[in-house]
CSV table of N, CA and C in Angstrom, one decimal:
chain,number,residue,atom,x,y,z
A,1,MET,N,-10.9,87.3,44.1
A,1,MET,CA,-9.8,86.4,43.8
A,1,MET,C,-10.0,85.9,42.7
A,2,LYS,N,-8.8,85.9,41.8
A,2,LYS,CA,-9.0,85.5,40.6
A,2,LYS,C,-8.6,83.8,40.6
A,3,ARG,N,-9.3,83.0,39.8
A,3,ARG,CA,-8.8,81.7,39.7
A,3,ARG,C,-8.0,81.6,38.2
A,4,LYS,N,-7.1,80.6,38.5
A,4,LYS,CA,-6.4,80.5,37.1
A,4,LYS,C,-7.0,79.5,36.5
A,5,LEU,N,-7.2,79.4,35.2
A,5,LEU,CA,-7.7,78.2,34.5
A,5,LEU,C,-6.8,77.2,34.4
A,6,PHE,N,-7.1,76.1,34.1
A,6,PHE,CA,-6.0,75.0,33.8
A,6,PHE,C,-4.9,74.9,35.0
A,7,ASN,N,-5.4,74.9,36.0
A,7,ASN,CA,-4.4,74.8,37.3
A,7,ASN,C,-4.1,73.2,37.7
A,8,ASN,N,-4.9,72.5,37.0
A,8,ASN,CA,-4.8,71.2,37.5
A,8,ASN,C,-3.7,70.3,36.7
A,9,LYS,N,-2.6,70.0,37.3
A,9,LYS,CA,-1.4,69.5,36.5
A,9,LYS,C,-1.9,68.2,36.2
A,10,LYS,N,-2.6,67.4,37.2
A,10,LYS,CA,-3.0,65.8,36.8
A,10,LYS,C,-3.5,65.8,35.6
A,11,GLY,N,-4.4,66.6,35.1
A,11,GLY,CA,-5.0,66.6,33.8
A,11,GLY,C,-4.0,66.6,32.7
A,12,LEU,N,-2.9,67.6,32.8
A,12,LEU,CA,-2.3,67.8,31.7
A,12,LEU,C,-1.3,66.6,31.5
A,13,GLY,N,-1.1,66.1,32.6
A,13,GLY,CA,-0.1,64.6,32.6
A,13,GLY,C,-0.9,63.4,31.9
A,14,VAL,N,-2.2,63.3,32.1
A,14,VAL,CA,-3.0,62.3,31.4
A,14,VAL,C,-3.2,62.7,29.9
A,15,GLY,N,-3.2,63.8,29.5
A,15,GLY,CA,-3.2,64.2,28.3
A,15,GLY,C,-1.9,64.3,27.5
A,16,GLU,N,-0.9,64.2,28.2
A,16,GLU,CA,0.6,64.0,27.8
A,16,GLU,C,0.7,62.4,27.2
A,17,VAL,N,0.1,61.7,28.2
A,17,VAL,CA,0.2,60.1,28.2
A,17,VAL,C,-0.4,59.8,26.8
A,18,PHE,N,-1.6,60.1,26.8
A,18,PHE,CA,-2.5,59.9,25.7
A,18,PHE,C,-1.8,60.4,24.6
A,19,ILE,N,-1.2,61.4,24.5
A,19,ILE,CA,-0.4,61.8,23.0
A,19,ILE,C,0.6,60.7,22.7
A,20,TYR,N,1.2,60.2,23.8
A,20,TYR,CA,2.5,59.6,23.6
A,20,TYR,C,1.9,57.9,23.1
A,21,ILE,N,0.8,57.7,23.6
A,21,ILE,CA,0.0,56.5,23.3
A,21,ILE,C,-0.1,56.5,21.6
A,22,VAL,N,-1.0,57.6,21.3
A,22,VAL,CA,-1.4,57.6,20.0
A,22,VAL,C,0.0,57.7,19.2
A,23,ALA,N,1.1,58.6,19.6
A,23,ALA,CA,2.3,58.6,18.8
A,23,ALA,C,2.8,57.1,18.6
A,24,ALA,N,2.9,56.4,19.7
A,24,ALA,CA,3.6,55.1,19.7
A,24,ALA,C,2.5,54.1,18.9
A,25,LEU,N,1.3,54.2,18.7
A,25,LEU,CA,0.4,53.3,17.9
A,25,LEU,C,0.8,53.7,16.4
A,26,THR,N,0.8,55.1,16.2
A,26,THR,CA,0.8,55.4,15.0
A,26,THR,C,2.4,55.3,14.3
A,27,PHE,N,3.5,55.3,15.1
A,27,PHE,CA,4.6,54.7,14.7
A,27,PHE,C,4.6,53.2,14.3
A,28,ALA,N,3.8,52.3,15.3
A,28,ALA,CA,3.7,51.2,15.2
A,28,ALA,C,3.1,50.8,13.8
A,29,VAL,N,1.9,51.5,13.6
A,29,VAL,CA,1.2,51.1,12.1
A,29,VAL,C,2.1,51.5,11.0
A,30,ILE,N,2.9,52.5,11.1
A,30,ILE,CA,3.8,53.0,9.8
A,30,ILE,C,4.7,52.0,9.8
A,31,MET,N,5.2,51.5,10.9
A,31,MET,CA,6.6,50.2,10.6
A,31,MET,C,5.9,49.1,10.2
A,32,ILE,N,4.8,48.5,10.6
A,32,ILE,CA,4.3,47.5,10.2
A,32,ILE,C,4.1,47.5,8.6
A,33,PHE,N,3.3,48.4,8.2
A,33,PHE,CA,2.9,48.6,6.8
A,33,PHE,C,4.2,49.0,5.9
A,34,GLY,N,5.2,49.7,6.5
A,34,GLY,CA,6.5,49.9,5.9
A,34,GLY,C,7.2,48.5,5.6
A,35,TYR,N,7.3,47.7,6.6
A,35,TYR,CA,7.8,46.5,6.6
A,35,TYR,C,7.1,45.8,5.4
A,36,LYS,N,6.0,45.6,5.2
A,36,LYS,CA,5.3,44.8,4.3
A,36,LYS,C,5.4,45.3,3.0
A,37,ILE,N,5.5,46.7,3.0
A,37,ILE,CA,5.7,47.0,1.6
A,37,ILE,C,7.1,46.8,0.7
A,38,ILE,N,8.0,47.2,2.0
A,38,ILE,CA,9.5,46.8,1.8
A,38,ILE,C,9.9,45.3,1.2
A,39,ASN,N,8.8,44.4,2.0
A,39,ASN,CA,9.1,43.0,1.5
A,39,ASN,C,8.4,42.7,0.3
A,40,ASP,N,7.1,43.4,0.0
A,40,ASP,CA,6.8,43.2,-1.4
A,40,ASP,C,7.5,43.9,-2.6
A,41,PHE,N,8.4,44.9,-2.4
A,41,PHE,CA,9.3,45.5,-3.1
A,41,PHE,C,10.3,44.5,-3.3
A,42,ILE,N,10.9,43.9,-2.5
A,42,ILE,CA,12.2,42.9,-2.4
A,42,ILE,C,11.5,41.6,-3.3
A,43,ASP,N,10.3,41.1,-2.8
A,43,ASP,CA,9.8,40.0,-3.7
A,43,ASP,C,9.6,40.2,-5.0
A,44,ARG,N,9.0,41.3,-5.4
A,44,ARG,CA,8.9,41.8,-6.8
A,44,ARG,C,10.2,41.8,-7.5
A,45,GLY,N,11.2,42.4,-6.9
A,45,GLY,CA,12.6,42.6,-7.6
A,45,GLY,C,13.1,41.2,-7.9
A,46,GLU,N,12.8,40.4,-6.9
A,46,GLU,CA,13.5,38.9,-6.9
A,46,GLU,C,12.6,38.3,-8.3
A,47,ASP,N,11.4,38.4,-8.1
A,47,ASP,CA,10.8,37.9,-9.5
A,47,ASP,C,11.1,38.3,-10.8
A,48,VAL,N,11.5,39.6,-10.7
A,48,VAL,CA,12.0,40.4,-12.0
A,48,VAL,C,13.2,39.9,-12.4
A,49,GLN,N,14.1,39.7,-11.3
A,49,GLN,CA,15.6,39.2,-11.6
A,49,GLN,C,15.4,37.6,-12.1
A,50,PHE,N,14.4,36.9,-11.5
A,50,PHE,CA,14.3,35.5,-12.3
A,50,PHE,C,13.8,35.6,-13.5
A,51,LEU,N,12.9,36.4,-13.9
A,51,LEU,CA,12.2,36.4,-15.3
A,51,LEU,C,13.3,36.7,-16.2
A,52,GLN,N,14.3,38.0,-15.6
A,52,GLN,CA,15.3,38.3,-16.6
A,52,GLN,C,16.4,37.2,-16.9
A,53,PHE,N,16.6,36.5,-15.8
A,53,PHE,CA,17.5,35.3,-16.1
A,53,PHE,C,16.9,34.3,-16.9
A,54,LYS,N,15.7,34.0,-16.8
A,54,LYS,CA,14.9,32.7,-17.8
A,54,LYS,C,15.0,33.4,-19.2
A,55,ASN,N,14.7,34.7,-19.4
A,55,ASN,CA,14.7,35.2,-20.9
A,55,ASN,C,16.2,35.2,-21.2
A,56,ASP,N,17.1,35.6,-20.5
A,56,ASP,CA,18.5,35.7,-21.0
A,56,ASP,C,19.0,34.2,-21.5
A,57,LEU,N,18.5,33.2,-20.7
A,57,LEU,CA,19.1,31.9,-20.6
A,57,LEU,C,18.2,31.3,-22.1
A,58,GLU,N,17.0,31.6,-22.1
A,58,GLU,CA,16.5,30.9,-23.4
A,58,GLU,C,16.7,31.8,-24.5
A,59,SER,N,17.0,32.9,-24.7
A,59,SER,CA,17.3,33.6,-25.8
A,59,SER,C,19.0,33.3,-26.2
A,60,SER,N,20.0,33.1,-25.3
A,60,SER,CA,21.0,32.9,-25.5
A,60,SER,C,21.1,31.4,-26.3
A,61,VAL,N,20.4,30.3,-25.8
A,61,VAL,CA,20.6,29.0,-26.2
A,61,VAL,C,20.1,29.1,-27.5
A,62,LYS,N,19.0,29.8,-27.7
A,62,LYS,CA,18.0,29.8,-29.2
A,62,LYS,C,19.1,30.5,-30.1
A,63,LYS,N,19.7,31.6,-29.6
A,63,LYS,CA,20.3,32.7,-30.5
A,63,LYS,C,21.6,31.9,-31.1
A,64,ILE,N,22.3,31.1,-30.5
A,64,ILE,CA,23.4,30.5,-31.0
A,64,ILE,C,23.4,29.0,-31.6
A,65,TYR,N,22.1,28.4,-31.5
A,65,TYR,CA,22.1,27.0,-32.3
A,65,TYR,C,22.5,27.0,-33.5
A,66,SER,N,21.9,28.0,-34.2
A,66,SER,CA,22.1,27.9,-36.1
A,66,SER,C,23.5,28.3,-36.4
A,67,ASP,N,24.1,28.9,-35.3
A,67,ASP,CA,25.6,29.6,-35.8
A,67,ASP,C,26.7,28.5,-35.6
A,68,TYR,N,26.6,27.5,-36.4
A,68,TYR,CA,27.4,26.4,-36.3
A,68,TYR,C,28.9,26.7,-36.2
A,69,GLY,N,29.5,26.0,-35.1
A,69,GLY,CA,30.9,26.2,-34.7
A,69,GLY,C,31.3,27.3,-33.8
A,70,SER,N,30.2,28.4,-33.7
A,70,SER,CA,30.5,29.3,-32.9
A,70,SER,C,30.4,29.1,-31.4
A,71,SER,N,31.1,29.8,-30.6
A,71,SER,CA,30.7,29.4,-29.0
A,71,SER,C,31.1,30.8,-28.2
A,72,ARG,N,30.2,30.5,-27.1
A,72,ARG,CA,30.3,31.8,-26.3
A,72,ARG,C,30.4,31.3,-24.8
A,73,LYS,N,31.2,32.1,-24.0
A,73,LYS,CA,31.1,32.0,-22.4
A,73,LYS,C,30.2,32.9,-22.1
A,74,GLU,N,29.1,32.2,-21.4
A,74,GLU,CA,28.3,33.2,-20.8
A,74,GLU,C,27.9,32.9,-19.3
A,75,THR,N,27.8,33.9,-18.7
A,75,THR,CA,27.7,34.2,-17.3
A,75,THR,C,26.2,34.6,-16.9
A,76,PHE,N,25.4,33.7,-16.1
A,76,PHE,CA,23.8,34.2,-16.0
A,76,PHE,C,23.9,34.5,-14.4
A,77,HIS,N,22.8,35.4,-14.3
A,77,HIS,CA,22.8,35.9,-12.6
A,77,HIS,C,21.2,35.7,-12.3
A,78,LEU,N,21.2,35.0,-11.0
A,78,LEU,CA,20.1,34.6,-10.5
A,78,LEU,C,19.6,35.3,-9.4
A,79,PRO,N,18.6,35.3,-8.6
A,79,PRO,CA,18.1,35.7,-7.3
A,79,PRO,C,18.8,35.0,-6.4
A,80,GLY,N,19.0,35.3,-5.5
A,80,GLY,CA,19.6,34.4,-4.2
A,80,GLY,C,18.7,33.2,-4.0
A,81,GLY,N,19.3,32.2,-3.2
A,81,GLY,CA,18.5,31.0,-2.6
A,81,GLY,C,18.8,29.9,-3.4
A,82,PHE,N,19.4,29.8,-4.6
A,82,PHE,CA,19.6,28.8,-5.6
A,82,PHE,C,21.0,28.3,-5.4
A,83,ASP,N,21.2,27.0,-5.2
A,83,ASP,CA,22.7,26.3,-5.2
A,83,ASP,C,23.1,25.7,-6.4
A,84,GLN,N,22.2,25.3,-7.2
A,84,GLN,CA,22.6,24.5,-8.6
A,84,GLN,C,21.6,24.5,-9.6
A,85,ILE,N,22.2,24.5,-10.8
A,85,ILE,CA,21.1,24.4,-11.9
A,85,ILE,C,21.6,22.9,-12.8
A,86,SER,N,20.5,22.5,-13.1
A,86,SER,CA,21.1,21.1,-14.0
A,86,SER,C,20.1,21.4,-15.0
A,87,PHE,N,20.7,21.1,-16.4
A,87,PHE,CA,20.3,21.0,-17.6
A,87,PHE,C,20.1,19.5,-18.3
A,88,VAL,N,18.9,18.9,-18.5
A,88,VAL,CA,18.8,17.7,-19.0
A,88,VAL,C,18.4,17.5,-20.4
A,89,ASP,N,18.9,16.9,-21.1
A,89,ASP,CA,19.0,16.4,-22.5
A,89,ASP,C,17.9,15.2,-22.6
A,90,PHE,N,16.6,15.7,-22.7
A,90,PHE,CA,15.5,14.4,-22.8
A,90,PHE,C,15.7,13.5,-24.0
A,91,ASP,N,16.3,13.8,-25.0
A,91,ASP,CA,16.7,13.3,-26.1
A,91,ASP,C,17.7,11.9,-25.9
A,92,SER,N,18.6,12.4,-24.9
A,92,SER,CA,19.2,11.2,-24.5
A,92,SER,C,18.7,10.1,-23.5
A,93,LEU,N,19.6,9.0,-23.3
A,93,LEU,CA,19.0,8.0,-22.4
A,93,LEU,C,19.1,8.4,-21.1
A,94,TYR,N,18.0,7.9,-20.3
A,94,TYR,CA,17.9,8.2,-18.9
A,94,TYR,C,19.0,7.9,-18.0
A,95,ASN,N,19.6,8.6,-17.2
A,95,ASN,CA,20.9,8.1,-16.6
A,95,ASN,C,20.5,8.3,-15.0
A,96,GLU,N,20.7,7.2,-14.4
A,96,GLU,CA,20.4,7.2,-13.0
A,96,GLU,C,21.3,7.8,-12.1
A,97,GLN,N,22.6,8.5,-12.7
A,97,GLN,CA,23.3,9.2,-11.7
A,97,GLN,C,22.9,10.6,-11.6
A,98,PHE,N,22.2,10.8,-12.3
A,98,PHE,CA,21.5,12.4,-12.1
A,98,PHE,C,20.7,12.4,-10.9
A,99,CYS,N,20.3,11.2,-10.3
A,99,CYS,CA,19.4,11.2,-9.0
A,99,CYS,C,20.6,11.8,-7.9
A,100,ASP,N,21.7,11.5,-7.9
A,100,ASP,CA,22.4,12.1,-7.0
A,100,ASP,C,22.5,13.6,-6.8
A,101,TYR,N,22.2,14.3,-8.1
A,101,TYR,CA,22.2,15.9,-8.0
A,101,TYR,C,20.9,16.4,-7.7
A,102,ASN,N,19.9,15.9,-8.5
A,102,ASN,CA,18.5,16.3,-8.3
A,102,ASN,C,17.4,15.3,-8.2
A,103,PRO,N,17.1,14.8,-7.2
A,103,PRO,CA,16.2,13.7,-7.0
A,103,PRO,C,14.9,13.8,-7.7
A,104,VAL,N,14.5,15.1,-7.5
A,104,VAL,CA,13.1,15.5,-8.1
A,104,VAL,C,13.2,15.7,-9.5
A,105,ALA,N,14.1,16.2,-10.3
A,105,ALA,CA,14.3,16.3,-11.2
A,105,ALA,C,14.5,14.9,-12.0
A,106,CYS,N,15.3,14.1,-11.4
A,106,CYS,CA,15.7,12.8,-11.8
A,106,CYS,C,14.3,11.8,-11.9
A,107,SER,N,13.3,12.0,-11.1
A,107,SER,CA,12.0,11.2,-11.1
A,107,SER,C,11.5,11.8,-12.3
A,108,PHE,N,11.2,13.1,-12.5
A,108,PHE,CA,10.6,13.6,-13.7
A,108,PHE,C,11.2,13.1,-15.0
A,109,TRP,N,12.8,13.0,-15.0
A,109,TRP,CA,13.4,12.6,-16.3
A,109,TRP,C,13.1,11.1,-16.5
A,110,LYS,N,13.1,10.3,-15.4
A,110,LYS,CA,12.5,8.8,-15.4
A,110,LYS,C,11.1,8.6,-15.9
A,111,SER,N,10.2,9.5,-15.4
A,111,SER,CA,9.1,9.3,-15.9
A,111,SER,C,8.6,9.7,-17.5
A,112,SER,N,9.7,10.6,-18.0
A,112,SER,CA,9.4,11.1,-19.4
A,112,SER,C,10.4,10.5,-20.2
A,113,ALA,N,11.1,9.4,-19.9
A,113,ALA,CA,12.1,8.6,-20.7
A,113,ALA,C,11.0,7.7,-21.3
A,114,GLY,N,11.5,7.2,-22.4
A,114,GLY,CA,10.7,5.9,-23.2
A,114,GLY,C,10.2,6.3,-24.6
A,115,GLU,N,9.3,5.6,-25.1
A,115,GLU,CA,8.8,6.0,-26.5
A,115,GLU,C,8.2,7.4,-26.7
A,116,ASN,N,7.4,7.9,-25.7
A,116,ASN,CA,6.8,9.0,-25.8
A,116,ASN,C,7.7,10.4,-25.2
A,117,GLY,N,8.8,10.0,-24.6
A,117,GLY,CA,9.8,11.0,-24.0
A,117,GLY,C,10.3,11.8,-25.2
A,118,GLY,N,11.3,12.7,-24.6
A,118,GLY,CA,12.0,13.4,-25.5
A,118,GLY,C,11.9,14.7,-25.3
A,119,TYR,N,12.6,15.6,-26.0
A,119,TYR,CA,12.4,17.2,-25.9
A,119,TYR,C,10.9,17.7,-26.1
A,120,ASP,N,10.2,17.2,-26.9
A,120,ASP,CA,8.8,17.7,-27.3
A,120,ASP,C,8.0,17.3,-26.0
A,121,ALA,N,7.8,16.1,-25.4
A,121,ALA,CA,7.2,15.5,-24.4
A,121,ALA,C,7.5,16.3,-22.9
A,122,ALA,N,8.6,17.0,-22.9
A,122,ALA,CA,9.2,17.6,-21.6
A,122,ALA,C,8.4,19.0,-21.5
A,123,SER,N,7.9,19.4,-20.2
A,123,SER,CA,7.6,20.7,-20.0
A,123,SER,C,8.5,21.5,-19.7
A,124,GLU,N,9.7,20.9,-19.1
A,124,GLU,CA,11.0,21.5,-18.6
A,124,GLU,C,12.1,20.8,-18.8
A,125,ASN,N,13.2,21.4,-19.2
A,125,ASN,CA,14.5,20.8,-19.2
A,125,ASN,C,15.6,21.5,-18.5
A,126,VAL,N,15.3,22.5,-17.8
A,126,VAL,CA,16.1,23.1,-16.8
A,126,VAL,C,15.8,23.2,-15.4
A,127,PHE,N,16.5,22.5,-14.4
A,127,PHE,CA,15.9,22.3,-12.9
A,127,PHE,C,16.9,23.1,-12.3
A,128,LEU,N,16.3,23.9,-11.3
A,128,LEU,CA,16.9,24.7,-10.1
A,128,LEU,C,16.7,23.9,-8.8
A,129,LYS,N,17.9,23.9,-8.1
A,129,LYS,CA,18.0,23.3,-6.6
A,129,LYS,C,17.9,24.5,-5.6
A,130,PRO,N,17.1,24.7,-4.9
A,130,PRO,CA,15.8,24.1,-4.9
A,130,PRO,C,14.9,24.6,-5.9
A,131,ALA,N,13.9,23.7,-6.0
A,131,ALA,CA,13.0,24.0,-7.2
A,131,ALA,C,12.4,25.5,-7.5
A,132,ALA,N,12.5,25.8,-8.9
A,132,ALA,CA,12.0,27.1,-8.8
A,132,ALA,C,10.5,27.4,-9.0
A,133,ALA,N,9.7,28.5,-8.9
A,133,ALA,CA,8.5,28.5,-8.9
A,133,ALA,C,7.9,28.4,-10.4
A,134,GLN,N,8.7,28.8,-11.4
A,134,GLN,CA,8.5,28.6,-12.8
A,134,GLN,C,9.0,27.7,-13.5
A,135,GLN,N,8.6,27.1,-14.7
A,135,GLN,CA,9.2,26.1,-15.2
A,135,GLN,C,10.1,26.7,-16.3
A,136,ILE,N,11.3,25.8,-16.5
A,136,ILE,CA,12.2,26.6,-17.7
A,136,ILE,C,12.4,25.5,-18.6
A,137,LYS,N,12.1,25.9,-19.8
A,137,LYS,CA,12.3,24.9,-20.9
A,137,LYS,C,12.9,25.8,-22.2
A,138,ILE,N,14.3,25.4,-22.4
A,138,ILE,CA,15.0,26.1,-23.4
A,138,ILE,C,15.1,25.2,-24.7
A,139,PHE,N,15.4,25.9,-25.8
A,139,PHE,CA,15.6,25.3,-27.0
A,139,PHE,C,16.4,23.9,-27.0
A,140,LYS,N,16.5,22.9,-27.9
A,140,LYS,CA,17.1,21.9,-27.9
A,140,LYS,C,18.6,21.9,-27.7
A,141,PHE,N,19.1,21.0,-26.8
A,141,PHE,CA,20.6,21.2,-26.6
A,141,PHE,C,21.2,19.8,-26.3
A,142,ASN,N,22.5,19.6,-26.3
A,142,ASN,CA,23.0,18.5,-25.9
A,142,ASN,C,24.3,18.9,-24.9
A,143,VAL,N,24.6,17.9,-24.1
A,143,VAL,CA,25.7,18.5,-23.2
A,143,VAL,C,27.0,17.7,-23.3
A,144,ILE,N,28.1,18.4,-22.8
A,144,ILE,CA,29.3,17.6,-22.6
A,144,ILE,C,29.5,17.6,-21.2
A,145,PRO,N,29.4,16.1,-20.7
A,145,PRO,CA,29.4,15.9,-19.5
A,145,PRO,C,30.5,16.4,-18.4
A,146,ALA,N,30.2,17.1,-17.3
A,146,ALA,CA,31.4,17.4,-16.6
A,146,ALA,C,32.3,16.2,-16.2
A,147,LYS,N,31.9,15.0,-15.9
A,147,LYS,CA,32.6,13.9,-15.4
A,147,LYS,C,32.0,12.7,-16.1
A,148,GLU,N,33.1,11.6,-16.3
A,148,GLU,CA,32.5,10.4,-16.9
A,148,GLU,C,31.2,9.8,-16.3
A,149,GLY,N,30.6,9.4,-17.2
A,149,GLY,CA,29.1,8.5,-16.8
A,149,GLY,C,28.3,9.6,-16.5
A,150,GLU,N,28.3,11.0,-16.7
A,150,GLU,CA,27.2,12.0,-16.5
A,150,GLU,C,26.7,12.5,-17.8
A,151,GLU,N,26.6,11.2,-18.6
A,151,GLU,CA,25.8,11.5,-20.2
A,151,GLU,C,24.3,12.1,-20.0
A,152,GLY,N,24.1,13.1,-20.7
A,152,GLY,CA,22.9,13.4,-20.7
A,152,GLY,C,22.5,14.6,-19.8
A,153,PHE,N,23.2,15.1,-18.9
A,153,PHE,CA,22.8,16.2,-18.1
A,153,PHE,C,24.0,16.9,-17.7
A,154,LEU,N,24.0,18.0,-17.3
A,154,LEU,CA,25.1,18.9,-16.9
A,154,LEU,C,24.6,19.6,-15.7
A,155,CYS,N,25.2,19.5,-14.6
A,155,CYS,CA,24.8,20.2,-13.3
A,155,CYS,C,25.7,21.2,-13.1
A,156,VAL,N,25.4,22.6,-12.7
A,156,VAL,CA,26.4,23.6,-12.3
A,156,VAL,C,26.1,24.3,-11.1
A,157,PRO,N,27.1,24.4,-10.1
A,157,PRO,CA,27.0,24.8,-9.0
A,157,PRO,C,26.7,26.4,-9.2
A,158,ILE,N,25.9,27.0,-8.2
A,158,ILE,CA,25.5,28.5,-8.5
A,158,ILE,C,26.1,29.1,-7.3
A,159,VAL,N,27.3,30.1,-7.7
A,159,VAL,CA,28.2,30.6,-6.6
A,159,VAL,C,27.8,32.1,-6.5
A,160,ARG,N,27.2,32.7,-5.5
A,160,ARG,CA,27.0,34.0,-5.1
A,160,ARG,C,26.0,34.4,-6.3
A,161,GLY,N,25.1,33.7,-6.6
A,161,GLY,CA,24.1,34.1,-7.5
A,161,GLY,C,24.2,34.0,-8.9
A,162,SER,N,25.3,33.5,-9.3
A,162,SER,CA,25.6,33.3,-10.7
A,162,SER,C,26.4,32.0,-11.2
A,163,PHE,N,26.4,31.6,-12.5
A,163,PHE,CA,27.2,30.6,-13.0
A,163,PHE,C,27.6,30.8,-14.2
A,164,THR,N,28.5,30.1,-14.9
A,164,THR,CA,29.1,30.5,-16.1
A,164,THR,C,29.4,29.0,-16.8
A,165,ILE,N,28.4,29.2,-18.3
A,165,ILE,CA,28.7,28.0,-19.1
A,165,ILE,C,29.1,28.2,-20.5
A,166,ILE,N,29.6,27.4,-21.2
A,166,ILE,CA,30.0,27.6,-22.6
A,166,ILE,C,28.9,27.0,-23.4
A,167,LEU,N,28.4,28.0,-24.5
A,167,LEU,CA,27.4,27.7,-25.4
A,167,LEU,C,28.2,27.7,-26.9
A,168,GLU,N,27.7,26.5,-27.5
A,168,GLU,CA,28.4,26.2,-28.9
A,168,GLU,C,27.3,25.8,-29.8
A,169,GLY,N,27.3,26.6,-31.1
A,169,GLY,CA,26.1,26.3,-31.8
A,169,GLY,C,26.6,25.1,-32.8
A,170,LYS,N,25.5,24.3,-33.0
A,170,LYS,CA,25.7,22.9,-33.6
A,170,LYS,C,24.8,22.6,-35.0
A,171,GLY,N,24.1,24.0,-35.3
A,171,GLY,CA,23.3,23.7,-36.5
A,171,GLY,C,21.9,23.4,-36.1
A,172,ASP,N,21.6,22.4,-35.5
A,172,ASP,CA,20.2,21.9,-35.1
A,172,ASP,C,20.0,22.1,-33.5
A,173,LYS,N,21.0,22.3,-32.8
A,173,LYS,CA,21.1,22.5,-31.4
A,173,LYS,C,22.2,23.0,-30.7
A,174,THR,N,22.0,23.4,-29.4
A,174,THR,CA,23.1,24.2,-28.7
A,174,THR,C,23.8,23.0,-27.8
A,175,GLN,N,25.2,23.1,-28.1
A,175,GLN,CA,26.0,22.2,-26.9
A,175,GLN,C,26.4,22.9,-25.7
A,176,LEU,N,26.2,22.5,-24.5
A,176,LEU,CA,26.3,23.2,-23.2
A,176,LEU,C,27.6,22.4,-22.6
A,177,SER,N,28.4,23.1,-22.2
A,177,SER,CA,29.7,22.6,-21.3
A,177,SER,C,30.0,23.6,-20.4
A,178,LEU,N,31.0,23.1,-19.3
A,178,LEU,CA,31.6,23.8,-18.4
A,178,LEU,C,32.9,24.4,-19.0
A,179,PRO,N,33.0,25.8,-18.4
A,179,PRO,CA,34.5,26.1,-18.9
A,179,PRO,C,35.5,25.6,-18.3
A,180,SER,N,36.5,25.5,-19.0
A,180,SER,CA,37.8,24.9,-18.5
A,180,SER,C,38.6,25.8,-17.6
A,181,ASN,N,38.7,25.7,-16.4
A,181,ASN,CA,39.4,26.6,-15.7
A,181,ASN,C,40.7,26.1,-15.1
């Protein structure tokens, strides 16, 4: 009488279960590492987009300041998550109304005001809400306030990751204002 090898069906079932467990664990490991890698790519992309915005803003303001009388309407794009951008002219007098727009930047302006204050003493003059990881300091500028009593600063809402301002060359600095719509 001949015996068939591998006639035990229970043994094959355990082997199949083992294969499914290994496959499920492999799939889970691939998903976890894939998720982490995709998140890293997204974070790096946002960092690159922020650096691009910062460089565009700095170069646009510096490029036009010496071209007296010329003006440009510029639209800048930021990564998501920012609601407002504020430009503070540290050469102007401290304005308490700015605290309504950005309390953190307001305290920075208040501490920088005085004899030792001004553009040269400030480490940043552009503030994002919520605060950005990197400081932004652009070339000297002055602002045309959006409303009466808002001298020394200009706050612009960021809508869908972008905002628009008018840049005008004044010879020794750039004048910033909101476009008239």
